[in-house]
PDB file of C-alpha atoms and ligand atoms in Angstrom:
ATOM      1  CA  UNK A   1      23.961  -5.216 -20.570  1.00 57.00           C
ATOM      2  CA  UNK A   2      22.254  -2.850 -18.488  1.00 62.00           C
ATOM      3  CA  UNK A   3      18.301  -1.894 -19.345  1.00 70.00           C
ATOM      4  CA  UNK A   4      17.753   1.049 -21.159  1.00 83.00           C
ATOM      5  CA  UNK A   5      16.849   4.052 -19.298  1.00 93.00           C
ATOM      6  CA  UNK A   6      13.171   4.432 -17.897  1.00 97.00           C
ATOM      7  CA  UNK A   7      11.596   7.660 -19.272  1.00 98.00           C
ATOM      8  CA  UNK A   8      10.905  10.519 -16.923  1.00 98.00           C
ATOM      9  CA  UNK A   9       7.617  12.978 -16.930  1.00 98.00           C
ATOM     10  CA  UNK A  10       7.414  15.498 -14.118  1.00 98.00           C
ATOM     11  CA  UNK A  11       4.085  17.557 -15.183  1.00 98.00           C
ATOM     12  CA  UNK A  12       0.441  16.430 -16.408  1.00 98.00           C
ATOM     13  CA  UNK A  13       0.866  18.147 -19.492  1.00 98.00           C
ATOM     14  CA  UNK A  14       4.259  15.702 -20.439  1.00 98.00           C
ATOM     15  CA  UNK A  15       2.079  13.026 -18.568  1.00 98.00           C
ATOM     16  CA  UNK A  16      -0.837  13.368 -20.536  1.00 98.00           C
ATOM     17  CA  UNK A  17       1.097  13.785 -24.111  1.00 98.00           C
ATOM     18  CA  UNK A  18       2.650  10.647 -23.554  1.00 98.00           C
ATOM     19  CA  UNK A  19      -0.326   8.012 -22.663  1.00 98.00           C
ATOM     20  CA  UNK A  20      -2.221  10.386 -25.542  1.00 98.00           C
ATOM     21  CA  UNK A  21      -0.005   8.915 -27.904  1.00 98.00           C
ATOM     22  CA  UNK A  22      -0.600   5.192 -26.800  1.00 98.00           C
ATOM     23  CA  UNK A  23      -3.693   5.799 -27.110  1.00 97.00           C
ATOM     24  CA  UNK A  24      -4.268   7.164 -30.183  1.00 98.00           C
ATOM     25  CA  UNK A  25      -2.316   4.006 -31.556  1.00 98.00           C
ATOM     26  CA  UNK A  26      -4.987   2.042 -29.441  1.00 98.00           C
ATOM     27  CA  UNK A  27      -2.990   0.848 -26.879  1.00 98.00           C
ATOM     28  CA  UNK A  28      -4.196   0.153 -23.127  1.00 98.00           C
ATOM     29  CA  UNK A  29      -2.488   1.906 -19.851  1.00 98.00           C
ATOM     30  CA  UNK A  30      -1.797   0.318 -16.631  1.00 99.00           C
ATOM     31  CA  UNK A  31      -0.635   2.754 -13.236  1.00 99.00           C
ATOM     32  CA  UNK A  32       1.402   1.225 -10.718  1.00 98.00           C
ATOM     33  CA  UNK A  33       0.998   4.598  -7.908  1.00 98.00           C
ATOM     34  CA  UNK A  34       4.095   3.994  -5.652  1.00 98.00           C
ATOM     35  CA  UNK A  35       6.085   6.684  -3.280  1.00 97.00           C
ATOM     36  CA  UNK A  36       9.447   5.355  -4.034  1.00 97.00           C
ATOM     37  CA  UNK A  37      11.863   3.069  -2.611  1.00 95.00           C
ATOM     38  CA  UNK A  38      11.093   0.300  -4.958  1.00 97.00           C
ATOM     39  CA  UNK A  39      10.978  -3.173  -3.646  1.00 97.00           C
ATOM     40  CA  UNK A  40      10.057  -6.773  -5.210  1.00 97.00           C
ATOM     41  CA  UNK A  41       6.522  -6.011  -4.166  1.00 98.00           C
ATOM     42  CA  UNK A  42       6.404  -2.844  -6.177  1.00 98.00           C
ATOM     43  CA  UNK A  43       8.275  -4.798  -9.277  1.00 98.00           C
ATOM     44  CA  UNK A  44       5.844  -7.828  -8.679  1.00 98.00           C
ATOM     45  CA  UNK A  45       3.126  -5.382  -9.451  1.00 98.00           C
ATOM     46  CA  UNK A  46       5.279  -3.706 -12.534  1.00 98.00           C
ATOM     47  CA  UNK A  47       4.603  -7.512 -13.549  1.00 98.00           C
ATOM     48  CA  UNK A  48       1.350  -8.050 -13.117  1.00 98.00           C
ATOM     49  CA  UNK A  49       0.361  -4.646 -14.928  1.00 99.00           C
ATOM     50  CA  UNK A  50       3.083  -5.586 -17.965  1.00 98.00           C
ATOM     51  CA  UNK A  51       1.120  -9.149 -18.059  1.00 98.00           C
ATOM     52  CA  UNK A  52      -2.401  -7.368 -18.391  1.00 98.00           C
ATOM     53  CA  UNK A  53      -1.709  -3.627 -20.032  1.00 99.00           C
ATOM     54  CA  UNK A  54      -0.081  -2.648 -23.188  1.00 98.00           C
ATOM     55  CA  UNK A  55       1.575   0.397 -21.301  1.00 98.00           C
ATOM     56  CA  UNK A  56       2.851   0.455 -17.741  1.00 98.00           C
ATOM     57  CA  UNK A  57       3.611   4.121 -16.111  1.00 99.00           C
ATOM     58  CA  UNK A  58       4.683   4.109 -12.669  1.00 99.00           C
ATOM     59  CA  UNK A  59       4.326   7.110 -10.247  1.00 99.00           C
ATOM     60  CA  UNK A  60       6.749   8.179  -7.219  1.00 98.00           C
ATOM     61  CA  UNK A  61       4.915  10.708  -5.652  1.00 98.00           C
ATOM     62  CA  UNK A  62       5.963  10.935  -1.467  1.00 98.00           C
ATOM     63  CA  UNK A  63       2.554  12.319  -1.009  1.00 98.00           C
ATOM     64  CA  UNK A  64       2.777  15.068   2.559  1.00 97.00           C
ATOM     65  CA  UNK A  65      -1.042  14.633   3.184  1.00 97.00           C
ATOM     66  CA  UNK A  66      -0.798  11.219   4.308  1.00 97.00           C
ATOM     67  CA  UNK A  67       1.391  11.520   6.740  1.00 94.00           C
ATOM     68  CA  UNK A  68       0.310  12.318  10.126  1.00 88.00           C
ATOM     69  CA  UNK A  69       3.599  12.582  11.745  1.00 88.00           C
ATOM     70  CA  UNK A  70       6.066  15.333  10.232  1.00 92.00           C
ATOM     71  CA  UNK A  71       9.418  13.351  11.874  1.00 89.00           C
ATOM     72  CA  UNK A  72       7.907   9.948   9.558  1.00 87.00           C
ATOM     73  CA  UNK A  73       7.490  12.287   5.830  1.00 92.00           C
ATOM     74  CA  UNK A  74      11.179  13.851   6.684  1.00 92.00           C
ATOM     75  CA  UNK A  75      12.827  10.205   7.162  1.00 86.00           C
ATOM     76  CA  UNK A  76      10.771   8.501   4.052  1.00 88.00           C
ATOM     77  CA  UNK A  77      13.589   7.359   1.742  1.00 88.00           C
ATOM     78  CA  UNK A  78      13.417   8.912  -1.460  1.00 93.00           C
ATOM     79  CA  UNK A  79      15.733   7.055  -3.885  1.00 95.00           C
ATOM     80  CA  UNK A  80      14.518   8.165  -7.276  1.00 97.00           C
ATOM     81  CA  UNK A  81      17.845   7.181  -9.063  1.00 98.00           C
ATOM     82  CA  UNK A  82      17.268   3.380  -7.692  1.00 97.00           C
ATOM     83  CA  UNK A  83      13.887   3.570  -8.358  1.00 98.00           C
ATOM     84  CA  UNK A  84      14.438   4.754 -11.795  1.00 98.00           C
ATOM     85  CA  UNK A  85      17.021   1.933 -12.907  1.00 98.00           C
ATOM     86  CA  UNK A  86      14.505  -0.835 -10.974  1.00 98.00           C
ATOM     87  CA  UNK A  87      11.767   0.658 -13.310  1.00 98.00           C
ATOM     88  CA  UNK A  88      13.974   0.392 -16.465  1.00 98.00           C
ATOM     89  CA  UNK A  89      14.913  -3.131 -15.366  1.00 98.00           C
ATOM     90  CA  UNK A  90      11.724  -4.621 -14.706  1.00 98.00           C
ATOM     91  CA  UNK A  91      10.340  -2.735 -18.331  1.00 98.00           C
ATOM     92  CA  UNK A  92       8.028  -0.048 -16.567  1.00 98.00           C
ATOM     93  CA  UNK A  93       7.517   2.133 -20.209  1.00 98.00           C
ATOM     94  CA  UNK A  94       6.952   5.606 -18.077  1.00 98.00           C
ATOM     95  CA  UNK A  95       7.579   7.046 -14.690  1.00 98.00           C
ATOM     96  CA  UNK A  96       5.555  10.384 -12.986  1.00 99.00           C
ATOM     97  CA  UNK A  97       7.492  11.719 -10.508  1.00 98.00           C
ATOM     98  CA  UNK A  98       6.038  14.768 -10.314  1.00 98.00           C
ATOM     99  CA  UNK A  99       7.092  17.421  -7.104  1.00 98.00           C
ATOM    100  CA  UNK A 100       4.725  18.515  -4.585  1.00 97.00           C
ATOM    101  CA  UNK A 101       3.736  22.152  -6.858  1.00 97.00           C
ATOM    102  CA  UNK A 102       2.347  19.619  -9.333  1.00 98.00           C
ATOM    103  CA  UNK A 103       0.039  17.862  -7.155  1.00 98.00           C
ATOM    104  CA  UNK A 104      -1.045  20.467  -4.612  1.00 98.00           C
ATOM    105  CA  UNK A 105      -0.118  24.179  -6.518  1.00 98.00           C
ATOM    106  CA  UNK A 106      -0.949  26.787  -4.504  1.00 98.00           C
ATOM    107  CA  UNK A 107      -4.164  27.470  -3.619  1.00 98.00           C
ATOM    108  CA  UNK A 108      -5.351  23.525  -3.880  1.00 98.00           C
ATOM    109  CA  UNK A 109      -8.623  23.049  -1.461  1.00 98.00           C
ATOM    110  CA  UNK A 110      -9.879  20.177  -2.267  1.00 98.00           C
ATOM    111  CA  UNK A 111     -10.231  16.858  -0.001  1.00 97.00           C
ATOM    112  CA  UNK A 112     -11.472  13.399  -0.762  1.00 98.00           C
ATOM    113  CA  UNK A 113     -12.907  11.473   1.994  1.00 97.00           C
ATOM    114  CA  UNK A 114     -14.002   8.155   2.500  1.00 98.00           C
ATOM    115  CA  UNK A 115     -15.917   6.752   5.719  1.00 96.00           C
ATOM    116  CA  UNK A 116     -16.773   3.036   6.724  1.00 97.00           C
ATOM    117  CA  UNK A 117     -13.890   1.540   5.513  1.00 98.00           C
ATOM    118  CA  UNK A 118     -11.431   3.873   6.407  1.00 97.00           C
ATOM    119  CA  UNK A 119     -12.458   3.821  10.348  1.00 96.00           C
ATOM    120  CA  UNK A 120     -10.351   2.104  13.142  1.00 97.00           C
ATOM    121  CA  UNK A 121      -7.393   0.118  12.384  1.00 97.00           C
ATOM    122  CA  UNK A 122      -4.491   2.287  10.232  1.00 96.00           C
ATOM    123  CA  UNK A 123      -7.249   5.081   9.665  1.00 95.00           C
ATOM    124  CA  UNK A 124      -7.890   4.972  13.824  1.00 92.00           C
ATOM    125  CA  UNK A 125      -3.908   4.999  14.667  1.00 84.00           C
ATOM    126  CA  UNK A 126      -3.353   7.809  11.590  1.00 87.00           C
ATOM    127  CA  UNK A 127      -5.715  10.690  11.775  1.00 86.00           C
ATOM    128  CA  UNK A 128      -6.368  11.956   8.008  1.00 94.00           C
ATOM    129  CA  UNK A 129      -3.692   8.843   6.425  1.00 96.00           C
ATOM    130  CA  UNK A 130      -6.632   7.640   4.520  1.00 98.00           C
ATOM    131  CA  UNK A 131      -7.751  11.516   3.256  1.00 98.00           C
ATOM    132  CA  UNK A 132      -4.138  11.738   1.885  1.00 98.00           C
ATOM    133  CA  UNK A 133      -4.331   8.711   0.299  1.00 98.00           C
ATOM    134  CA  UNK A 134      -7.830   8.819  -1.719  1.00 98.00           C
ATOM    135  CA  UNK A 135      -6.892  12.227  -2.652  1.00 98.00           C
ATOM    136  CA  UNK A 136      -3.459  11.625  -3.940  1.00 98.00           C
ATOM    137  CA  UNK A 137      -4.744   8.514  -6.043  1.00 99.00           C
ATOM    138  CA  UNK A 138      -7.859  10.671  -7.103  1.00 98.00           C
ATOM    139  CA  UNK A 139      -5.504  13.021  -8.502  1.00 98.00           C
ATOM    140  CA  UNK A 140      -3.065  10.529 -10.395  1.00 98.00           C
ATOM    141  CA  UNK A 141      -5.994   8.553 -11.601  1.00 98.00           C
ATOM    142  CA  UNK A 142      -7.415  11.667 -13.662  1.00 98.00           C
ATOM    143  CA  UNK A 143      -4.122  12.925 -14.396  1.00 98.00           C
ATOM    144  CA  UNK A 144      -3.096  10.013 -15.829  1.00 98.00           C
ATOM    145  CA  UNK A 145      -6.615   8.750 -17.546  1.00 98.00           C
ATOM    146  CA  UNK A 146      -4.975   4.902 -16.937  1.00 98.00           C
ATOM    147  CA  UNK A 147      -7.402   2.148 -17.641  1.00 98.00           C
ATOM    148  CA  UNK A 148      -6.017   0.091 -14.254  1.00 98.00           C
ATOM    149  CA  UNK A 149      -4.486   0.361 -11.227  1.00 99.00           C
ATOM    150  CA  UNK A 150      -2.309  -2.340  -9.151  1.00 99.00           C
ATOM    151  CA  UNK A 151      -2.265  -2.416  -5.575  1.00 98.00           C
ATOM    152  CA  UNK A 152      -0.372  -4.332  -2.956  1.00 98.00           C
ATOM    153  CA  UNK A 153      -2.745  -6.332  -0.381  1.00 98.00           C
ATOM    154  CA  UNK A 154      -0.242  -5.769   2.433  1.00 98.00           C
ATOM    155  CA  UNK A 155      -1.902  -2.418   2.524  1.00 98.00           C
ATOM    156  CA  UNK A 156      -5.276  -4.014   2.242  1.00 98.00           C
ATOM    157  CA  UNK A 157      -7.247  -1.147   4.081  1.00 98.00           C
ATOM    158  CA  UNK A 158      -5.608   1.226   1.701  1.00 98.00           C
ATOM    159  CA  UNK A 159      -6.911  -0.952  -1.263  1.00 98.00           C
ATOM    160  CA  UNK A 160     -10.686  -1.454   0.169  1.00 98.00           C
ATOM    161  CA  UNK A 161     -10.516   2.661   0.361  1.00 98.00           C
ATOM    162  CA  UNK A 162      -9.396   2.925  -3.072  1.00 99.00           C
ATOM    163  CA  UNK A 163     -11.884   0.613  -4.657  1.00 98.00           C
ATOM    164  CA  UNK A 164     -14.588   2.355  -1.912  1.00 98.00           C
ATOM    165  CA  UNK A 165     -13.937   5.859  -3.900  1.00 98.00           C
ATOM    166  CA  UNK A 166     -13.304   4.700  -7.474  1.00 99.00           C
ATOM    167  CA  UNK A 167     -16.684   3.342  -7.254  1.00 98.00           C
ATOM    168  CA  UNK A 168     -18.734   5.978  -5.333  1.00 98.00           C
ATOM    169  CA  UNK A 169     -16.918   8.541  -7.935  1.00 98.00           C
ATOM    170  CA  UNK A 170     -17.461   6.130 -10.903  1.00 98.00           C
ATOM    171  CA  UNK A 171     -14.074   6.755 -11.398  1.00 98.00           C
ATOM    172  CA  UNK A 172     -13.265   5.020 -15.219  1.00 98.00           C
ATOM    173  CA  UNK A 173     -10.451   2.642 -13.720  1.00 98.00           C
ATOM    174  CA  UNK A 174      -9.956  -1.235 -12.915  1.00 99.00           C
ATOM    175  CA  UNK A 175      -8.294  -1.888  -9.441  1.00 99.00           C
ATOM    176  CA  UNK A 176      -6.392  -4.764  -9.292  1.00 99.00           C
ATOM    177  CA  UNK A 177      -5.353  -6.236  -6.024  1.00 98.00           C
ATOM    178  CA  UNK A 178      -2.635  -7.887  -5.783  1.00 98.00           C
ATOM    179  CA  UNK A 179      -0.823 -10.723  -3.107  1.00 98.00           C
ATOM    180  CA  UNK A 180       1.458  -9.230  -0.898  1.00 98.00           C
ATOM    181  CA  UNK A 181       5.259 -10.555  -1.464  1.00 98.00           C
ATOM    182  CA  UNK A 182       6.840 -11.640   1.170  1.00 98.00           C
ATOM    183  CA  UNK A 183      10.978 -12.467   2.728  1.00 98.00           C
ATOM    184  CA  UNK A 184      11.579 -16.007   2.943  1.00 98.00           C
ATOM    185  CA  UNK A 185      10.658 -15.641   6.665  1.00 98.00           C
ATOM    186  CA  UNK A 186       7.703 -14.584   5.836  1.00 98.00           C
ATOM    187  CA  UNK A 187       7.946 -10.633   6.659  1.00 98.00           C
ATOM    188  CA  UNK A 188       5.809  -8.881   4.549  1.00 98.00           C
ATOM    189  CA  UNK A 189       7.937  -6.167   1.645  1.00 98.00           C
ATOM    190  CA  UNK A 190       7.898  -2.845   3.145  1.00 96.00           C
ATOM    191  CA  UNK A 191       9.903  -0.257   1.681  1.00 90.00           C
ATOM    192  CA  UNK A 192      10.053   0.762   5.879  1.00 88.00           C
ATOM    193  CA  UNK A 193      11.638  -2.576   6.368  1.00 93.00           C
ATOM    194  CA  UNK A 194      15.189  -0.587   5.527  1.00 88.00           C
ATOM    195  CA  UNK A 195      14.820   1.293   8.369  1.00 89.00           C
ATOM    196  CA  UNK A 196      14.606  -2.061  10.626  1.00 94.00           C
ATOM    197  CA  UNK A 197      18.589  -3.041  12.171  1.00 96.00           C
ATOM    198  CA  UNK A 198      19.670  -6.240  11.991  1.00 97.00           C
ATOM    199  CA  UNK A 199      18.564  -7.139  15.774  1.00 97.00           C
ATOM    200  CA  UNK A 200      14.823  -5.571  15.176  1.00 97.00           C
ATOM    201  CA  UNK A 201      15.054  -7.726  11.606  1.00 97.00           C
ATOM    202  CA  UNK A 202      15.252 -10.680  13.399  1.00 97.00           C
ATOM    203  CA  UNK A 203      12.205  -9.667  15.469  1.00 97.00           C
ATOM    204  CA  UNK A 204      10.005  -8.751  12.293  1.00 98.00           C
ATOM    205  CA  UNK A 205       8.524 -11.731  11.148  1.00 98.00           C
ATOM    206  CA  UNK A 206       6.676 -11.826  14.642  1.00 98.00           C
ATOM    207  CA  UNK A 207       3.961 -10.533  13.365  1.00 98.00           C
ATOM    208  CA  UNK A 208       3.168 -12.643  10.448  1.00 98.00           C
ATOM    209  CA  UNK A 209       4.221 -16.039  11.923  1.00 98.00           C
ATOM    210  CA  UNK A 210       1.349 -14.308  15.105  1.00 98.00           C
ATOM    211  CA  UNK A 211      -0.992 -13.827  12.711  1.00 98.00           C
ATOM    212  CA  UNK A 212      -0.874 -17.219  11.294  1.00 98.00           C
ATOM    213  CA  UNK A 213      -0.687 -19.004  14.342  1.00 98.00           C
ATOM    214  CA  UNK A 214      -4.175 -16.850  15.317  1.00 98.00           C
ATOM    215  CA  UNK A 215      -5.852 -17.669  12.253  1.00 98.00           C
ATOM    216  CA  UNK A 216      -4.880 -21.224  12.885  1.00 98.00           C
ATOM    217  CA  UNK A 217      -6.699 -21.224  16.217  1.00 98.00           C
ATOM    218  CA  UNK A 218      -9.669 -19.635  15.272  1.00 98.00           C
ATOM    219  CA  UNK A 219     -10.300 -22.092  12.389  1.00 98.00           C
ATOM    220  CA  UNK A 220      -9.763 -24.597  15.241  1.00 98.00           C
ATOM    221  CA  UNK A 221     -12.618 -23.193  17.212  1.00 97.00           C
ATOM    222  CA  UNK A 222     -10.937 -20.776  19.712  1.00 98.00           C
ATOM    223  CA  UNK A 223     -13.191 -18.027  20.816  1.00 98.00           C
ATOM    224  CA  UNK A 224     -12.184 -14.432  19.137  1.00 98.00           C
ATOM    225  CA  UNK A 225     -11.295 -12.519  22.065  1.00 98.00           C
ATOM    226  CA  UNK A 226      -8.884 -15.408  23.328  1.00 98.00           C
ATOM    227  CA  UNK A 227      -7.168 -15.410  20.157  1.00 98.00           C
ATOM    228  CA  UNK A 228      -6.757 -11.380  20.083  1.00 98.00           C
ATOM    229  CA  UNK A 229      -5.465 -11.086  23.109  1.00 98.00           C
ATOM    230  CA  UNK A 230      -2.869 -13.908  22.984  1.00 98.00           C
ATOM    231  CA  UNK A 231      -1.872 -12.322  19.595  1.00 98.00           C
ATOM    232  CA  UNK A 232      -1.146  -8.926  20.989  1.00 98.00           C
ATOM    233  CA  UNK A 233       0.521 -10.195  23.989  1.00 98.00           C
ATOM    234  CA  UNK A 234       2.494 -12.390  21.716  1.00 98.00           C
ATOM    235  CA  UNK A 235       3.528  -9.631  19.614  1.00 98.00           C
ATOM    236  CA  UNK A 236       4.546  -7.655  22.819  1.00 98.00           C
ATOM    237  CA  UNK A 237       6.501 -10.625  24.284  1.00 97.00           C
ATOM    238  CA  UNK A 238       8.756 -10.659  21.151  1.00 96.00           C
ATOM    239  CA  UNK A 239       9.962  -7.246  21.857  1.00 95.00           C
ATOM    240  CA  UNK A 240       7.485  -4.848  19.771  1.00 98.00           C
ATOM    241  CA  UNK A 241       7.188  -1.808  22.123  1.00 97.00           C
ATOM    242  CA  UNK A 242       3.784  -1.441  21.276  1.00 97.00           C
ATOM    243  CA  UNK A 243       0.466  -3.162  19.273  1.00 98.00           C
ATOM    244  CA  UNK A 244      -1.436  -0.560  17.241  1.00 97.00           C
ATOM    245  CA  UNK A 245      -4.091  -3.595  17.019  1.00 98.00           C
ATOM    246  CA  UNK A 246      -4.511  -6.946  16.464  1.00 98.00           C
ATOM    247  CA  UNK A 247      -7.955  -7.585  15.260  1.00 98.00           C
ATOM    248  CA  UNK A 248     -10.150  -9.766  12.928  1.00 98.00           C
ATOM    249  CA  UNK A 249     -12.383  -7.924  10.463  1.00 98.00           C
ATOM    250  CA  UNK A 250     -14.657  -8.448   7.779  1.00 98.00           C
ATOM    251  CA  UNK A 251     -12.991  -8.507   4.461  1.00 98.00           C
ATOM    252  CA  UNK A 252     -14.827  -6.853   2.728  1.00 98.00           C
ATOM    253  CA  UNK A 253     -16.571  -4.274   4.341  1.00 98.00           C
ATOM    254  CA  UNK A 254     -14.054  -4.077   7.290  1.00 98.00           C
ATOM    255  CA  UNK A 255     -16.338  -4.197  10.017  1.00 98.00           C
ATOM    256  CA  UNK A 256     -15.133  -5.755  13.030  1.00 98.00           C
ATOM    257  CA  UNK A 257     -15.727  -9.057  14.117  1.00 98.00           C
ATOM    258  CA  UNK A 258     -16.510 -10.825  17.172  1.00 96.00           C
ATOM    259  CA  UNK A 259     -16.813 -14.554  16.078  1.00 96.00           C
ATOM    260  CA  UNK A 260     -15.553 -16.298  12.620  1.00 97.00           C
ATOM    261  CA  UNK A 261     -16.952 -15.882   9.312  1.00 96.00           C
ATOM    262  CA  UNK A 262     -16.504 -16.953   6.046  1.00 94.00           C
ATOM    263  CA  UNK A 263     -14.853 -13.467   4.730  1.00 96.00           C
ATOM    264  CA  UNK A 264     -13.019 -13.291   7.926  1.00 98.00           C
ATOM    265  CA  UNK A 265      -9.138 -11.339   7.692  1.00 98.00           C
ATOM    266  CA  UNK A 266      -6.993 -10.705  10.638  1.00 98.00           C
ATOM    267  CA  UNK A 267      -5.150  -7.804  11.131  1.00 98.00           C
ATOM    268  CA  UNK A 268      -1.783  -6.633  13.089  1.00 98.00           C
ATOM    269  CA  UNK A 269       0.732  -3.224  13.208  1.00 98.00           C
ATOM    270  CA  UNK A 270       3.020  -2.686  15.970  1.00 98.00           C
ATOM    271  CA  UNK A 271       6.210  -0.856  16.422  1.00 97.00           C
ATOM    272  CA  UNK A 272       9.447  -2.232  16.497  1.00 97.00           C
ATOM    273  CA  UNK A 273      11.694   0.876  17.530  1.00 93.00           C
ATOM    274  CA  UNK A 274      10.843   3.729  15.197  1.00 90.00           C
ATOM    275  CA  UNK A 275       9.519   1.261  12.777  1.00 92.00           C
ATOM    276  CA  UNK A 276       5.360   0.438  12.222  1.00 94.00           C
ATOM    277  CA  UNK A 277       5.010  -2.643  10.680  1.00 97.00           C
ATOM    278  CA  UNK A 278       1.282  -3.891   9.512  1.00 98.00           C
ATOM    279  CA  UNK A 279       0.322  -6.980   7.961  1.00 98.00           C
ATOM    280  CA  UNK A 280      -2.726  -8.839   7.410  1.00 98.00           C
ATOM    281  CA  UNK A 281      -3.998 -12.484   6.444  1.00 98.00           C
ATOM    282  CA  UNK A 282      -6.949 -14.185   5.114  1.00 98.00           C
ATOM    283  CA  UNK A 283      -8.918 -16.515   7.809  1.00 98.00           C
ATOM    284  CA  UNK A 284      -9.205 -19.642   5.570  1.00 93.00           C
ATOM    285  CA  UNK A 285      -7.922 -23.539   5.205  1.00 84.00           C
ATOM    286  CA  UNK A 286      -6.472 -23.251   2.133  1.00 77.00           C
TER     287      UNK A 286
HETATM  288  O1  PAF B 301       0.942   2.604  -0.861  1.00 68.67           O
HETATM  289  C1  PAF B 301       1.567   3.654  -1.153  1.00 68.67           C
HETATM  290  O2  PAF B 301       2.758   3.647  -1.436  1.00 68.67           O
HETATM  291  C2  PAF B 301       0.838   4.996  -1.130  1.00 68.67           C
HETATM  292  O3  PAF B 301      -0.102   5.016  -0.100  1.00 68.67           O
HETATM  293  C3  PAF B 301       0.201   5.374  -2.474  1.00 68.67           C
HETATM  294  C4  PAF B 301      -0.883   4.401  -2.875  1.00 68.67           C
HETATM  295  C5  PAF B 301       1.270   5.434  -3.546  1.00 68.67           C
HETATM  296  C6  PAF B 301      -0.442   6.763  -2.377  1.00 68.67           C
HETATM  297  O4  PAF B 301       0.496   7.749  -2.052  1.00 68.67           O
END
């Protein structure tokens, strides 16, 4: 029998009546901020919010001020039926899809903007990606007064910007990172992976079985730079036209770094056709 429908909100006024109610009856509210073209990584997260959060609302919001390149926003599936019945399958309770008037009416001036973490890798390759993102989450975090957020760590950067802001703004809200899901073959759930054909697809998981291998190596004692620069070429020899970076960073505060630490992450996107790709692993033996 198919799920019942997922309920729709478009404004903050319908958004803010509804998790009003829950929480007048006491209940607790958990945000899963998406822009659509719902994988198993975005219903892994519906998941994780369901398992901690009386109330799950789920946005689809294909926010314009994150994208630097016009060509990339116009091509950016939007599938909000799909989405939708995914939502109502998985037992989402709400979802926000609000259009841009609602987030950005006329006249809107105002920019959030984080530094340190947001420098070099996708922030260096994307000029203002990362103001588009901490302003668009800004926005649904107070519009939606949610007690948590869930985020994917494939987009780890993202997520160390997010917590960066919610805690420099004391914004009232629990981030929640969460493991990125992966294919079989270890690519990494992207809903740009549908833009991939089947020959690039067979090409993808480059980058993560690269990554491994280079994380392997350094925990064997090979120098940094070696590593990095086998890595790219790697990447390159496998038929990605280009290698945004490959670099190891500090986890937490992203800093780059030139020999192995304990918080140690490594760090890849490169283009397959019109497709970016970026991925990212942890640096340890277990
Ligand atoms: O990761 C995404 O899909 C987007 O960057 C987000 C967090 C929904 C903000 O638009």
């Amino acid at each position: 029998m198919p799920s019942a429908a997922v309920d729709i909100v478009r404004t903050v006024e319908d958004l803010r009546s509804e998790v009003g109610s829950w929480r007048a009856g006491g209940l607790t509210v958990g945000l899963i901020p998406t822009m659509g073209a719902l994988h198993a990584g975005h219903l892994s997260l519906v998941r994780a919010a369901l398992d901690r959060y009386d109330r799950v609302v789920a946005t689809l919001f294909v926010n314009p001020r994150q994208f630097d390149r016009p060509e990339d926003l116009a091509k950016y599936p939007r599938t909000e039926d799909d989405d939708a019945a995914k939502l109502a399958e998985a037992k989402a309770h709400l979802l926000y899809a609000p259009n841009v008037g609602e987030i950005y009416p006329e006249g809107y001036s105002t920019n959030i903007s984080v530094s340190g973490v947001s420098a070099g890798l996708c922030g260096g390759d994307r000029p203002g990606h990362f103001d588009g993102v901490a302003t668009v989450c800004t926005k649904l975090f107070l519009q939606s007064g949610a007690d948590g957020a869930f985020f994917g760590e494939k987009d780890f950067q993202q997520l160390r910007v997010v917590q960066r802001f919610v805690g420099d703004l004391n914004i009232p809200i629990v981030i929640h990172p969460c493991a990125t899901v992966r294919e079989k073959d270890g690519l990494a759930l992207s809903s740009r992976n549908k833009n991939l054909t089947a020959e690039m697809r067979t090409r993808a998981p480059t980058i993560y079985n690269t990554l491994r291998g280079a994380a392997k190596k350094l925990l064997d004692g090979s120098t940094v730079d070696a590593v990095l620069a086998e890595g790219t070429e790697k990447i390159r020899s496998a038929g990605f036209e280009k290698v945004d970076y490959f670099e190891l960073r500090d986890a937490d505060n992203l800093q780059p770094l030139d020999c192995l630490q304990p918080n140690s992450r490594l760090f890849a996107a490169a283009w397959l056709g019109p497709v970016r790709l970026i991925d990212n692993i942890a640096v340890t033996n277990s």
